[in-house]
Short mmCIF file of C-alpha atoms in Angstrom, two decimals:
data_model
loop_
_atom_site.label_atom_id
_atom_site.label_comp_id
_atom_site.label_asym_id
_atom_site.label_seq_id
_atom_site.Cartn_x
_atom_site.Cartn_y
_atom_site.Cartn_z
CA UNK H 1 -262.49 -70.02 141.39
CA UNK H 2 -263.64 -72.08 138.41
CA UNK H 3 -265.26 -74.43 140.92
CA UNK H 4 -267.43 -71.37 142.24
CA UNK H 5 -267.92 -70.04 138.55
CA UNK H 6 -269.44 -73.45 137.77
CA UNK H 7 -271.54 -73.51 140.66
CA UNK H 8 -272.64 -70.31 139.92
CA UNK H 9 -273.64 -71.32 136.66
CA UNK H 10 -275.53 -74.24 137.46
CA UNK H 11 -277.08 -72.81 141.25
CA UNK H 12 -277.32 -68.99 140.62
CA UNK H 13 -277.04 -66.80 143.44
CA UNK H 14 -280.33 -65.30 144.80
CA UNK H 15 -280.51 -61.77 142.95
CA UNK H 16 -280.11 -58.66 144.75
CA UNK H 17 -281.90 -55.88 144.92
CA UNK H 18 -279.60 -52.69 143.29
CA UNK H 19 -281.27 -50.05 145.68
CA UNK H 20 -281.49 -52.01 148.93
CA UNK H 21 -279.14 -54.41 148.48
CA UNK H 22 -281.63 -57.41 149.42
CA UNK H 23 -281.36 -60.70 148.16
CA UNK H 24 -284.45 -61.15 146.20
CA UNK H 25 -285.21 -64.44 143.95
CA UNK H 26 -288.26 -63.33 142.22
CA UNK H 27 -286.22 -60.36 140.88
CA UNK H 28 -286.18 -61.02 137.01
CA UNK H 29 -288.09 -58.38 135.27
CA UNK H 30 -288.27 -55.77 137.79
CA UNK H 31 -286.06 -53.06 137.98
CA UNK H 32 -286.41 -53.29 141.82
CA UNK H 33 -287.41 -55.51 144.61
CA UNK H 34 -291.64 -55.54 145.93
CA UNK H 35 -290.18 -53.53 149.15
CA UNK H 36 -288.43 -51.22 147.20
CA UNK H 37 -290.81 -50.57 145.03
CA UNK H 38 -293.37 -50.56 147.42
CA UNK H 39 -291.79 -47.60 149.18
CA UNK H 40 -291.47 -45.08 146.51
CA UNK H 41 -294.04 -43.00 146.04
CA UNK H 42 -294.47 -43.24 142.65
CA UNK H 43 -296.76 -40.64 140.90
CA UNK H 44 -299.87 -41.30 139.22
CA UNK H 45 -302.11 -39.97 137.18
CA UNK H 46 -304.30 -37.27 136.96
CA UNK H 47 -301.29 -34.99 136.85
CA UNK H 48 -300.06 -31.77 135.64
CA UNK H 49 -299.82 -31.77 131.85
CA UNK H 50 -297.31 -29.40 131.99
CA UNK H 51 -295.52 -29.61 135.45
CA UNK H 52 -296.18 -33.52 136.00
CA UNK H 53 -297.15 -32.90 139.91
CA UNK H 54 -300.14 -35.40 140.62
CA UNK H 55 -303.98 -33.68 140.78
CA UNK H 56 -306.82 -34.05 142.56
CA UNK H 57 -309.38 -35.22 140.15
CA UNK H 58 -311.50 -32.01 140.20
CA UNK H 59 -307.96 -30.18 139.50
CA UNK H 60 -307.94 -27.79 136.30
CA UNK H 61 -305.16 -28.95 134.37
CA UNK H 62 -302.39 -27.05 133.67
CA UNK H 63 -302.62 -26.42 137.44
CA UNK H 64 -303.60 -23.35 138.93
CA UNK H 65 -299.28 -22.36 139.07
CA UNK H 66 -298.22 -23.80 135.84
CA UNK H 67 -301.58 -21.85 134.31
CA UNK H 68 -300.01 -18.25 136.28
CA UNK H 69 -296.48 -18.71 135.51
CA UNK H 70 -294.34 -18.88 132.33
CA UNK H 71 -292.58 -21.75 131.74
CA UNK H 72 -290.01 -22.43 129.21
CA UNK H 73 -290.35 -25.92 128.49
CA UNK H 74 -293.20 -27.88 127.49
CA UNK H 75 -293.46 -30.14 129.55
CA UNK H 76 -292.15 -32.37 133.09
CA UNK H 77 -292.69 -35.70 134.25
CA UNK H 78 -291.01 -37.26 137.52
CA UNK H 79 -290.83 -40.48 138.60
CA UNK H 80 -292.27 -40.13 142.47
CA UNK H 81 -292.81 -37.52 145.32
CA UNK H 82 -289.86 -36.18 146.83
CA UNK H 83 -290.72 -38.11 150.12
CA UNK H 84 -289.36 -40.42 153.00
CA UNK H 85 -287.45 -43.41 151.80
CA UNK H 86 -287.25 -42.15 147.60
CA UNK H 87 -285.56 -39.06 148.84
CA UNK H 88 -283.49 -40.95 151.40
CA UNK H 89 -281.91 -42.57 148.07
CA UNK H 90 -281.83 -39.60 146.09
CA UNK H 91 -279.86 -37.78 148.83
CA UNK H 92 -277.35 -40.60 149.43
CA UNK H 93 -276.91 -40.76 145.80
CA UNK H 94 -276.50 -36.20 145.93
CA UNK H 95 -274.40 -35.76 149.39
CA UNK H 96 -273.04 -39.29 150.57
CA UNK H 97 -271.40 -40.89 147.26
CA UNK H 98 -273.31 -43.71 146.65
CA UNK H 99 -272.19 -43.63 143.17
CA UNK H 100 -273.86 -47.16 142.84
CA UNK H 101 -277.34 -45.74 143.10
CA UNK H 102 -277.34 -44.31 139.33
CA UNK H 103 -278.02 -47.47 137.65
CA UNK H 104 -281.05 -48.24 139.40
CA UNK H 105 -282.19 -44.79 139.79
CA UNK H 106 -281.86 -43.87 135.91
CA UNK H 107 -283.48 -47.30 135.24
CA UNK H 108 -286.39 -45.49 136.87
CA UNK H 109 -286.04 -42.80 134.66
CA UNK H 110 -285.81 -44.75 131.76
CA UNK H 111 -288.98 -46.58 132.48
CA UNK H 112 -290.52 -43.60 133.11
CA UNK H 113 -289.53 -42.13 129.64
CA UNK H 114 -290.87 -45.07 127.87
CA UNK H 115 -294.26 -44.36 129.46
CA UNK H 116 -294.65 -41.03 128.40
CA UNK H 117 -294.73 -40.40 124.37
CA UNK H 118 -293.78 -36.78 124.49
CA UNK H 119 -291.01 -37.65 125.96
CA UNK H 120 -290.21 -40.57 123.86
CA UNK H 121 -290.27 -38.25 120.50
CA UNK H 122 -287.00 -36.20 122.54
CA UNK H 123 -283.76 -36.76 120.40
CA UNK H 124 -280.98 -35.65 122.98
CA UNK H 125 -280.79 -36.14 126.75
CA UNK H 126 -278.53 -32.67 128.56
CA UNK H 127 -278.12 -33.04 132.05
CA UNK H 128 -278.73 -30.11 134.52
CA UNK H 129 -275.22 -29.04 135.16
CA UNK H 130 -273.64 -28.06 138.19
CA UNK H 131 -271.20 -24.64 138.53
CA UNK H 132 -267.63 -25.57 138.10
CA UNK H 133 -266.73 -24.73 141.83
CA UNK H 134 -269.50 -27.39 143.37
CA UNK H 135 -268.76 -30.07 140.58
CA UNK H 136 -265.08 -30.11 141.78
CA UNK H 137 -266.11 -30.28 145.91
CA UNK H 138 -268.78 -33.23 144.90
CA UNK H 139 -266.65 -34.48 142.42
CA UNK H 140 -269.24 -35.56 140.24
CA UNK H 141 -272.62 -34.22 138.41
CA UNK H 142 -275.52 -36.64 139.81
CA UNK H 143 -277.86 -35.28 136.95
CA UNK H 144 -275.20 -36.34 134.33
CA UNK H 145 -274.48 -39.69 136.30
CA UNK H 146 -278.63 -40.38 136.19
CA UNK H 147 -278.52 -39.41 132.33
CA UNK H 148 -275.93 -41.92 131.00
CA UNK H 149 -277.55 -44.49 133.43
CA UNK H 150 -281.07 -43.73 131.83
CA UNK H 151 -279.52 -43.53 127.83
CA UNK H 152 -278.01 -46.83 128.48
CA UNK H 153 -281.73 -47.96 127.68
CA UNK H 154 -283.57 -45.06 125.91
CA UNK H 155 -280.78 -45.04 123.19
CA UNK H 156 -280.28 -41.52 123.33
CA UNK H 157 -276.93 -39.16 122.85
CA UNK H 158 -276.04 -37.53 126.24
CA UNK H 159 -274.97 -33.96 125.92
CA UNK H 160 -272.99 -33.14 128.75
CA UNK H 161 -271.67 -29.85 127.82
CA UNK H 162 -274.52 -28.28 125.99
CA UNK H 163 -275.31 -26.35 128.90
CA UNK H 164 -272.85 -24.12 131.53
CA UNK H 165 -273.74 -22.88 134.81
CA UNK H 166 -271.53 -19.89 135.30
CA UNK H 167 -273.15 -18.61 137.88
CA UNK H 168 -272.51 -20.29 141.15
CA UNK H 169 -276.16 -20.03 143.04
CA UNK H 170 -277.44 -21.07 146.11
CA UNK H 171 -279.49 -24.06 147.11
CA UNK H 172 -282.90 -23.20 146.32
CA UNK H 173 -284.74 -25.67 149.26
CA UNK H 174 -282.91 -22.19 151.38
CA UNK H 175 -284.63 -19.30 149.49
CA UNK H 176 -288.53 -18.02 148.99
CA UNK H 177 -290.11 -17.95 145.76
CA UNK H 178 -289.49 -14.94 144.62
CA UNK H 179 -285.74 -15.70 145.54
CA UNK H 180 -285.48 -18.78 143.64
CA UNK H 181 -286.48 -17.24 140.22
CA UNK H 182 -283.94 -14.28 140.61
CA UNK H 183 -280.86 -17.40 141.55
CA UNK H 184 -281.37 -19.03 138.80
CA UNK H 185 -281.75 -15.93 136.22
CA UNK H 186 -279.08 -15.91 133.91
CA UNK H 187 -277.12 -18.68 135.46
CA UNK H 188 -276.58 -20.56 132.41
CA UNK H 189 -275.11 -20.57 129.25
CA UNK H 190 -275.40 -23.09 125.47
CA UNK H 191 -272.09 -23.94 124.16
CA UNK H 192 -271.70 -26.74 121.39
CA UNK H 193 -274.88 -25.64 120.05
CA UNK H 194 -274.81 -27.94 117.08
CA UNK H 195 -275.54 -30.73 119.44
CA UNK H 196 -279.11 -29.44 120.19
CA UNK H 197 -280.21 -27.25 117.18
CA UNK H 198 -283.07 -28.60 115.33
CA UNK H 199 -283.92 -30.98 118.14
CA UNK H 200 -286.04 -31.90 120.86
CA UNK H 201 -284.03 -31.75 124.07
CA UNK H 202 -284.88 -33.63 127.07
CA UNK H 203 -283.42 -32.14 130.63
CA UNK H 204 -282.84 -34.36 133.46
CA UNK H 205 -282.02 -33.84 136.96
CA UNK H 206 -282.75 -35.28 140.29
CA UNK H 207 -285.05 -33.25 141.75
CA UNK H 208 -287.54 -30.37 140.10
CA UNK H 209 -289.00 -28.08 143.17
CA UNK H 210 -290.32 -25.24 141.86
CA UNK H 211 -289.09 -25.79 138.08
CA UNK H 212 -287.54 -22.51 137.89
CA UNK H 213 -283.60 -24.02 137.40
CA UNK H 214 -284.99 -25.93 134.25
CA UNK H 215 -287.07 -23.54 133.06
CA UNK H 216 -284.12 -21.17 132.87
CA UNK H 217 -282.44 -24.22 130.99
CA UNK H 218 -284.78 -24.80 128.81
CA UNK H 219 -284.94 -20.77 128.25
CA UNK H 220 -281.29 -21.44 127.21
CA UNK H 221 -281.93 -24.41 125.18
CA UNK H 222 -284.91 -22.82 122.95
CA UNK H 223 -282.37 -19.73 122.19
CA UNK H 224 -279.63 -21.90 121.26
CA UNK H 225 -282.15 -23.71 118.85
CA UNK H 226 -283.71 -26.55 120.55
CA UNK H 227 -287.21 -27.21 119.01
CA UNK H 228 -288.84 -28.23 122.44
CA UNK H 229 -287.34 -29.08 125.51
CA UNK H 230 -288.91 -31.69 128.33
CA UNK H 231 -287.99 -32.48 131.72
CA UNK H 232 -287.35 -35.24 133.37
CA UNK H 233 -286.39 -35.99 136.61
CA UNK H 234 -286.41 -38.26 139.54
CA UNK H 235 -288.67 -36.53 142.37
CA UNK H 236 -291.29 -33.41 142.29
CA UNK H 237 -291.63 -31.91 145.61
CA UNK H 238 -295.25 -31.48 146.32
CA UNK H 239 -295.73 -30.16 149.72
CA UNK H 240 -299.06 -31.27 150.35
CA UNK H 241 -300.32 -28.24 152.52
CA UNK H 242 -300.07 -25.87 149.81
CA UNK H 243 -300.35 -27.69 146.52
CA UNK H 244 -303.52 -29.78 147.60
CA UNK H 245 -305.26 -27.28 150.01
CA UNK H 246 -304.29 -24.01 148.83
CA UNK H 247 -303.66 -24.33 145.01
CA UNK H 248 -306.15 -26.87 144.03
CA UNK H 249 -309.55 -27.01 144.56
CA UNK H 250 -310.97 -29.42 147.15
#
């Protein structure tokens, strides 16, 4: 064993990819290897001031549904499209217990955050939390797993019960529109308000569809005091039928 420790020291393993699990030698300051990141559709600009989905360069901005809808918080930024292999991670992180995945996946996030100022002024991170009856079948909150991951870096307090779902909805990627904001109405609750009042609150989760779950956080958030709340999470699904054809102009 101290034979191998030495060796170690003097001929360092090969390092290895945290998402893929790849040896990779040129992996220093990356957060991931080239293949990795090559596959993630990350999101660039133009995009959404206020929902963070990417634009076509003609695109009003607010978009044409952040400019018809009220929103709660001020603003969201994701890291990629919820597409192919990014949400083959997510969802192994979400469903299949690859516990393992957070690190990497809220070093994403926390890259992300350092890019974006607005979000950078934020003085407390609350995950999206997860009604008592799923947390106990998953066994863990992926959104709250993603935020300590994330804080390790941004240096930010993690507020973990600052928010309450008490209503137990149902998956939204199963309901229409119209459907989705009614679920989420009045699903959560603020407790330990002191944690959040006078500051600017940063949400994160996993996934942001429509934005209607964190806009009925933030709703929460702004009545228990928060000064501003922005989201954060990993994906934004853009179906590209609708939100390039049909909501933006060509």
């Amino acid at each position: 064993e101290i034979v191998r420790t030495v060796d170690d020291l003097i001929y360092p393993p090969p390092a290895v990819c945290p998402l893929c699990g790849r040896q990779c030698p040129e992996l220093q300051e990356e957060i991931l290897c080239p293949r990795c990141q090559e596959a993630i559709p990350f999101i660039q600009p133009p995009v959404c001031l206020r929902c963070g989905r990417p634009l076509r360069l003609a695109a009003a901005n607010p978009c044409h549904e952040c400019a018809g809808r009220p929103l709660f918080y001020q603003s969201a930024r994701a890291v990629g499209l919820y597409k192919d292999y990014f949400r083959q991670i997510i969802l192994a992180l979400k469903y299949f217990g690859r516990l393992e995945l957070a690190e990497p996946l809220g070093g994403l996030l926390a890259a992300r955050f350092e890019d974006e100022p607005e979000l950078c002024r934020t003085q407390a991170i609350v995950p999206v939390p997860l009604h008592l009856h799923r947390l106990a079948r998953r066994g863990f909150n992926q959104a709250e797993l993603l935020a300590r991951a994330m804080a390790k870096t941004v240096r930010r307090p993690v507020f973990s019960d600052t928010l309450e779902r008490i209503k137990a909805t149902k998956a939204q990627n199963q309901l229409t529109l119209e459907e989705r904001r009614s679920n989420v109405a009045g699903a959560f609750v603020a407790a330990n308000t002191g944690q959040i009042r006078g500051r600017r609150v940063l949400l994160v989760d996993d996934i942001m569809t429509t934005g209607f779950t964190v806009s009925e956080c933030a709703r929460v958030l702004l009545a228990a005091g928060a000064t501003e709340v922005h989201v954060l999470t990993l994906a934004v699904g853009v179906v590209e039928e609708q939100w390039l054809a049909g909501f933006l102009p060509m």
